[in-house]
C-alpha positions as a printed Julia matrix, in Angstrom:
145×3 Matrix{Float64}:
 32.2   -211.89  67.78
 34.16  -208.67  68.34
 31.15  -206.6   67.27
 28.92  -208.2   69.91
 31.51  -207.65  72.63
 32.12  -204.11  71.4
 28.37  -203.46  71.33
 27.94  -204.81  74.86
 30.79  -202.7   76.19
 29.29  -199.59  74.54
 25.97  -200.32  76.24
 27.62  -200.79  79.63
 29.73  -197.67  79.3
 27.33  -195.22  77.63
 23.89  -196.62  78.27
 21.42  -198.33  75.98
 20.0   -195.31  74.12
 23.34  -193.69  73.42
 24.87  -197.0   72.33
 22.01  -197.57  69.87
 22.42  -194.05  68.54
 26.17  -194.58  68.13
 25.55  -197.87  66.33
 23.05  -196.18  63.97
 25.56  -193.45  63.23
 28.26  -195.98  62.5
 25.88  -197.84  60.19
 24.95  -194.63  58.37
 28.59  -193.64  58.06
 29.41  -197.05  56.6
 26.55  -196.78  54.1
 27.59  -193.3   53.01
 31.25  -194.33  52.82
 30.37  -197.43  50.76
 28.24  -195.45  48.32
 30.86  -192.71  48.02
 33.62  -195.25  47.45
 31.56  -197.12  44.88
 30.74  -193.9   43.04
 34.38  -192.81  43.1
 35.62  -196.18  41.87
 32.94  -196.26  39.21
 33.97  -192.86  37.9
 37.64  -193.77  38.04
 37.18  -197.08  36.24
 35.14  -195.54  33.44
 37.7   -192.74  33.07
 40.66  -195.12  33.02
 38.87  -197.51  30.69
 38.14  -194.72  28.23
 41.73  -193.53  28.36
 43.06  -196.92  27.27
 40.62  -197.5   24.41
 42.08  -196.84  20.98
 38.89  -196.57  18.97
 37.03  -193.47  20.1
 33.83  -194.39  18.3
 33.53  -197.76  20.02
 34.52  -196.04  23.24
 31.59  -193.64  22.9
 29.21  -196.5   22.21
 30.54  -198.44  25.21
 30.23  -195.4   27.45
 26.67  -194.81  26.29
 25.85  -198.45  27.03
 27.48  -198.2   30.47
 25.55  -195.03  31.28
 22.3   -196.64  30.12
 23.03  -199.69  32.29
 23.8   -197.56  35.34
 20.69  -195.43  34.82
 18.59  -198.57  34.5
 20.09  -200.06  37.67
 19.45  -196.88  39.63
 15.84  -196.77  38.41
 15.3   -200.38  39.5
 16.84  -199.63  42.9
 14.6   -196.59  43.28
 11.51  -198.67  42.45
 12.62  -201.35  44.91
 13.01  -198.87  47.75
  9.64  -197.31  46.92
  8.05  -200.76  46.97
  9.46  -201.44  50.43
  8.28  -198.04  51.65
  4.73  -198.75  50.47
  4.68  -201.73  52.85
  6.85  -200.16  55.57
  6.7   -196.34  55.32
  9.15  -195.85  58.2
 11.81  -198.36  57.09
 15.08  -196.57  57.81
 17.17  -198.63  55.39
 14.74  -198.09  52.51
 14.49  -194.36  53.22
 18.3   -194.05  53.31
 18.62  -196.09  50.12
 16.01  -193.98  48.34
 17.82  -190.79  49.33
 21.17  -192.13  48.12
 19.78  -193.44  44.81
 18.08  -190.14  44.1
 21.27  -188.27  44.88
 23.16  -190.52  42.46
 20.48  -189.82  39.84
 20.92  -186.1   40.54
 17.26  -185.87  41.6
 18.05  -183.48  44.42
 14.54  -182.15  44.95
 13.07  -185.67  45.01
 15.59  -186.71  47.67
 14.32  -184.08  50.11
 11.01  -185.77  51.08
 12.48  -189.12  52.23
 15.3   -187.26  53.97
 12.81  -185.06  55.8
 11.02  -188.22  56.92
 14.32  -189.61  58.25
 14.92  -186.36  60.15
 11.44  -186.52  61.68
 11.78  -190.22  62.59
 15.36  -189.93  63.88
 15.87  -186.35  65.1
 18.91  -187.43  67.13
 20.92  -188.37  64.01
 22.7   -185.16  63.06
 23.95  -186.6   59.76
 20.38  -186.58  58.43
 19.87  -182.98  59.53
 23.18  -181.86  58.04
 22.53  -183.63  54.74
 19.04  -182.12  54.56
 20.39  -178.59  55.14
 23.06  -179.12  52.46
 20.56  -180.58  50.02
 18.13  -177.69  50.5
 20.96  -175.21  50.02
 22.07  -177.01  46.85
 18.56  -177.05  45.39
 18.11  -173.38  46.26
 21.41  -172.56  44.52
 20.36  -174.58  41.45
 17.07  -172.67  41.27
 18.86  -169.32  41.44
 21.27  -170.25  38.62
């Protein structure tokens, strides 16, 4: 209920377009924060788990299985987002998800196209523009190395 009241007060105070833009930014920030937190916790849990295992050989096997599971999950997520985008090419959530999954897969160059589409569809969202600039700089640096 507080979100509806908060949303209405934003609209009254800032106007409809600005309120929508602010809500989109908040949503994007939450998505990025959630993914970052999940990635951080995932790395921490695998690191702590490995530290407490006594048998290094079984630890290596378990880590390999975990990595394979994560890779498989990311591939399925990527396919799911692509499937949605075939039906709805301008779906903001699917485009954001595809960018994030590809970043997690370290497919930096493949993340550029959906991010460019987000920038063209939502030029008022600076987070997309900033992420695109950073991503292009990172891919350029990787090519030079």
